Amino acid sequence: DAGVIQSPRHEVTEMGQEVTLRCKPISGHDYLFWYRQTMMRGLELLIYFNNNVPIDDSGMPEDRFSAKMPNASFSTLKIQPSEPRDSAVYFCASSFGHPNTEAFFGQGTRLTVV
Amino acid sequence: GENVEQHPSTLSVQEGDSAVIKCTYSDSASNYFPWYKQELGKRPQLIIDIRSNVGEKKDQRIAVTLNKTAKHFSLHITETQPEDSAVYFCAAHNDYKLSFGAGTTVTVRA
């Protein structure tokens, strides 16, 4: 397995534009997590899914953020409209079984909103 | 929710010396404590983890200890090498989610 795959690796967009980040979890994993990493706030959990169902989205900063998981092999994180303070590295991670098992991270998407 | 505090934020050690990173957590229901290593520009990767029914775990030069009563756990790296230079994150997991510490930047001086 190639691991968790995220795209794009880098995204530069103008303020106000819609941004969509994509994630393909490891095949067979039933938990998927979206994290945001910044210098100021570290690694923050935004939302996680179990068997494609959103379980906890309390970390989603505001209504501009939304996440979907239409099937077991694909998830998106959308920001609309984007703002400069959304600039960060966004990681997707997946795990198998109960959530307190190893989470495998993707390479991340570095988002810059100008 | 869970609150994980990690110290120190930066750590510089001479090659061959030991490095110790300490974390505390707030939620007594937390039962899984992984440690992740993140090299510059790369993804976090698990290096060792410990569950609440274990007090200590070792893997070659890395060891983790857990004190559930005091709600703290520590990472110990012995005989440090230049490739140990990275950011290390502790985390605590209850039944719902994983909460990360702020990270420790470890620099191993040759």
Short mmCIF file of C-alpha atoms in Angstrom, two decimals:
data_model
loop_
_atom_site.label_atom_id
_atom_site.label_comp_id
_atom_site.label_asym_id
_atom_site.label_seq_id
_atom_site.Cartn_x
_atom_site.Cartn_y
_atom_site.Cartn_z
CA ASP A 1 0.00 0.00 0.00
CA ALA A 2 1.27 3.47 -0.82
CA GLY A 3 0.08 4.89 2.48
CA VAL A 4 -2.26 7.81 2.95
CA ILE A 5 -2.26 9.94 -0.19
CA GLN A 6 -3.09 13.61 -0.15
CA SER A 7 -3.43 16.07 -3.00
CA PRO A 8 -2.38 18.61 -3.84
CA ARG A 9 0.94 18.80 -1.94
CA HIS A 10 0.98 22.58 -2.23
CA GLU A 11 -1.82 25.01 -2.88
CA VAL A 12 -1.60 28.77 -3.26
CA THR A 13 -4.88 30.59 -3.62
CA GLU A 14 -6.29 34.05 -3.32
CA MET A 15 -8.43 35.12 -0.43
CA GLY A 16 -12.08 34.40 -1.10
CA GLN A 17 -11.47 31.44 -3.36
CA GLU A 18 -12.72 27.94 -2.67
CA VAL A 19 -10.09 25.35 -1.78
CA THR A 20 -10.58 21.59 -1.85
CA LEU A 21 -8.08 19.23 -0.26
CA ARG A 22 -8.23 15.53 -1.05
CA CYS A 23 -7.30 12.38 0.82
CA LYS A 24 -7.16 8.69 0.04
CA PRO A 25 -6.79 6.63 3.23
CA ILE A 26 -4.99 3.32 3.50
CA SER A 27 -7.17 0.55 2.12
CA GLY A 28 -9.06 -1.23 4.88
CA HIS A 29 -8.75 1.58 7.41
CA ASP A 30 -12.07 2.58 8.90
CA TYR A 31 -11.09 5.82 10.65
CA LEU A 32 -10.08 8.99 8.84
CA PHE A 33 -8.86 12.19 10.49
CA TRP A 34 -8.22 15.70 9.23
CA TYR A 35 -5.63 17.74 11.14
CA ARG A 36 -4.33 21.27 10.71
CA GLN A 37 -0.78 22.20 11.72
CA THR A 38 0.42 25.74 12.38
CA MET A 39 3.30 27.14 14.37
CA MET A 40 0.93 28.92 16.71
CA ARG A 41 -1.56 26.14 17.41
CA GLY A 42 0.38 22.94 16.66
CA LEU A 43 -1.56 19.90 15.47
CA GLU A 44 -5.31 20.37 15.76
CA LEU A 45 -7.90 17.73 15.01
CA LEU A 46 -10.55 19.23 12.75
CA ILE A 47 -12.87 16.28 12.15
CA TYR A 48 -12.85 12.52 12.06
CA PHE A 49 -14.90 9.86 10.33
CA ASN A 50 -15.67 6.26 11.19
CA ASN A 51 -16.89 4.08 8.34
CA ASN A 52 -17.45 7.23 6.25
CA VAL A 53 -19.66 8.84 8.90
CA PRO A 54 -18.52 12.08 10.57
CA ILE A 55 -18.20 11.39 14.29
CA ASP A 56 -16.73 14.56 15.75
CA ASP A 57 -16.45 17.86 13.90
CA SER A 58 -16.00 20.02 16.98
CA GLY A 59 -12.56 21.06 15.78
CA MET A 60 -13.80 22.58 12.55
CA PRO A 61 -13.04 26.27 13.05
CA GLU A 62 -16.12 27.72 11.43
CA ASP A 63 -18.80 27.23 8.81
CA ARG A 64 -16.36 28.02 6.04
CA PHE A 65 -14.89 24.56 6.59
CA SER A 66 -16.66 21.39 5.51
CA ALA A 67 -15.56 17.79 5.08
CA LYS A 68 -17.05 14.83 3.31
CA MET A 69 -16.30 11.16 2.93
CA PRO A 70 -18.48 9.80 0.14
CA ASN A 71 -16.85 6.37 0.25
CA ALA A 72 -14.22 4.40 2.12
CA SER A 73 -11.40 5.46 -0.18
CA PHE A 74 -11.89 9.20 -0.50
CA SER A 75 -12.39 12.28 1.61
CA THR A 76 -12.35 16.01 0.97
CA LEU A 77 -11.85 19.07 3.12
CA LYS A 78 -13.26 22.23 1.62
CA ILE A 79 -12.73 25.83 2.65
CA GLN A 80 -15.09 28.35 1.16
CA PRO A 81 -14.30 31.22 1.15
CA SER A 82 -10.64 30.93 2.10
CA GLU A 83 -8.88 33.51 4.28
CA PRO A 84 -5.17 34.22 4.92
CA ARG A 85 -5.48 32.82 8.46
CA ASP A 86 -6.35 29.43 6.94
CA SER A 87 -2.76 29.13 5.74
CA ALA A 88 -1.37 25.97 7.31
CA VAL A 89 -0.36 22.41 6.58
CA TYR A 90 -3.38 20.13 6.48
CA PHE A 91 -2.82 16.47 7.24
CA CYS A 92 -5.09 13.56 6.62
CA ALA A 93 -4.54 10.40 8.67
CA SER A 94 -6.19 7.00 8.81
CA SER A 95 -6.26 4.10 11.24
CA PHE A 96 -7.79 0.67 11.57
CA GLY A 97 -10.05 -0.45 14.35
CA HIS A 98 -10.73 1.46 17.49
CA PRO A 99 -9.46 5.04 17.26
CA ASN A 100 -6.77 4.46 19.88
CA THR A 101 -4.50 2.69 17.45
CA GLU A 102 -1.72 4.05 15.29
CA ALA A 103 -2.76 6.82 12.96
CA PHE A 104 -0.88 6.91 9.66
CA PHE A 105 -0.42 10.40 8.28
CA GLY A 106 -0.35 11.55 4.69
CA GLN A 107 2.35 13.89 3.40
CA GLY A 108 0.16 16.90 4.02
CA THR A 109 -1.07 19.79 1.90
CA ARG A 110 0.64 23.11 2.44
CA LEU A 111 -2.01 25.76 1.91
CA THR A 112 -1.13 29.40 1.41
CA VAL A 113 -3.93 31.93 1.11
CA VAL A 114 -2.76 35.32 -0.15
CA GLY B 1 -11.79 17.82 26.54
CA GLU B 2 -8.25 16.53 26.83
CA ASN B 3 -5.39 19.01 27.39
CA VAL B 4 -1.85 17.80 26.76
CA GLU B 5 1.13 19.87 27.87
CA GLN B 6 4.61 19.07 26.61
CA HIS B 7 8.01 20.24 27.89
CA PRO B 8 10.51 21.43 26.93
CA SER B 9 9.63 23.17 23.68
CA THR B 10 13.23 22.94 22.50
CA LEU B 11 16.01 20.58 23.52
CA SER B 12 19.64 20.60 22.41
CA VAL B 13 21.81 17.63 23.31
CA GLN B 14 25.31 16.47 22.51
CA GLU B 15 25.51 13.41 20.30
CA GLY B 16 25.61 10.34 22.49
CA ASP B 17 23.79 11.97 25.41
CA SER B 18 20.20 11.21 26.42
CA ALA B 19 17.12 13.29 25.70
CA VAL B 20 13.98 13.34 27.83
CA ILE B 21 10.64 14.89 26.90
CA LYS B 22 7.78 15.09 29.37
CA CYS B 23 4.04 15.38 28.87
CA THR B 24 1.06 15.72 31.16
CA TYR B 25 -2.57 15.15 30.35
CA SER B 26 -5.82 16.16 31.99
CA ASP B 27 -8.40 13.51 31.14
CA SER B 28 -8.10 10.46 33.40
CA ALA B 29 -10.09 8.48 30.81
CA SER B 30 -7.22 8.71 28.32
CA ASN B 31 -5.85 5.23 27.69
CA TYR B 32 -3.44 5.40 24.75
CA PHE B 33 -0.32 7.54 24.51
CA PRO B 34 1.59 7.61 21.21
CA TRP B 35 4.71 9.57 20.37
CA TYR B 36 5.25 10.92 16.87
CA LYS B 37 8.42 12.16 15.22
CA GLN B 38 8.23 14.78 12.50
CA GLU B 39 11.25 15.64 10.42
CA LEU B 40 11.37 18.98 8.68
CA GLY B 41 8.80 19.15 5.89
CA LYS B 42 7.62 15.60 6.43
CA ARG B 43 4.67 13.83 7.96
CA PRO B 44 4.43 12.85 11.64
CA GLN B 45 5.33 9.19 12.10
CA LEU B 46 4.70 6.98 15.11
CA ILE B 47 7.87 5.97 16.92
CA ILE B 48 6.47 4.33 20.03
CA ASP B 49 3.23 4.10 21.95
CA ILE B 50 2.04 2.90 25.32
CA ARG B 51 -1.32 1.88 26.68
CA SER B 52 -2.72 2.62 30.10
CA ASN B 53 -2.22 -0.91 31.41
CA VAL B 54 1.57 -0.68 30.89
CA GLY B 55 4.05 1.40 32.87
CA GLU B 56 7.04 1.29 30.56
CA LYS B 57 7.91 0.22 27.05
CA LYS B 58 11.23 0.08 25.22
CA ASP B 59 12.24 -0.16 21.60
CA GLN B 60 16.01 -0.10 21.08
CA ARG B 61 17.17 3.42 22.04
CA ILE B 62 13.68 4.72 22.74
CA ALA B 63 11.62 4.19 25.87
CA VAL B 64 8.37 5.61 27.16
CA THR B 65 7.13 5.64 30.74
CA LEU B 66 3.61 6.28 31.97
CA ASN B 67 2.40 7.32 35.41
CA LYS B 68 -1.39 7.16 35.33
CA THR B 69 -1.77 8.39 38.90
CA ALA B 70 0.16 11.56 38.18
CA LYS B 71 -1.15 11.74 34.61
CA HIS B 72 2.21 12.16 33.00
CA PHE B 73 4.30 10.25 30.51
CA SER B 74 7.80 10.69 29.16
CA LEU B 75 9.93 9.82 26.15
CA HIS B 76 13.53 8.86 26.66
CA ILE B 77 16.05 8.67 23.84
CA THR B 78 19.44 7.24 24.73
CA GLU B 79 22.71 7.51 22.79
CA THR B 80 21.30 10.25 20.61
CA GLN B 81 22.39 10.47 16.99
CA PRO B 82 22.14 13.29 14.43
CA GLU B 83 19.19 11.54 12.77
CA ASP B 84 17.24 11.94 16.01
CA SER B 85 17.01 15.67 15.29
CA ALA B 86 13.32 16.37 14.65
CA VAL B 87 10.14 17.61 16.31
CA TYR B 88 8.60 15.13 18.70
CA PHE B 89 4.91 15.17 19.63
CA CYS B 90 3.26 13.38 22.49
CA ALA B 91 -0.44 12.64 22.37
CA ALA B 92 -3.17 11.31 24.60
CA HIS B 93 -6.23 9.44 23.45
CA ASN B 94 -9.48 8.81 25.20
CA ASP B 95 -12.30 6.93 23.49
CA TYR B 96 -13.02 9.82 21.20
CA LYS B 97 -9.95 11.48 19.85
CA LEU B 98 -6.24 12.06 19.91
CA SER B 99 -4.97 15.32 21.42
CA PHE B 100 -1.39 16.38 20.69
CA GLY B 101 1.13 18.29 22.74
CA ALA B 102 2.74 21.39 21.24
CA GLY B 103 5.89 19.55 20.23
CA THR B 104 9.55 19.51 21.23
CA THR B 105 12.24 20.47 18.74
CA VAL B 106 15.23 18.23 19.43
CA THR B 107 18.63 19.16 18.03
CA VAL B 108 21.49 16.71 18.36
CA ARG B 109 24.87 18.45 18.18
CA ALA B 110 27.68 16.51 16.55
#
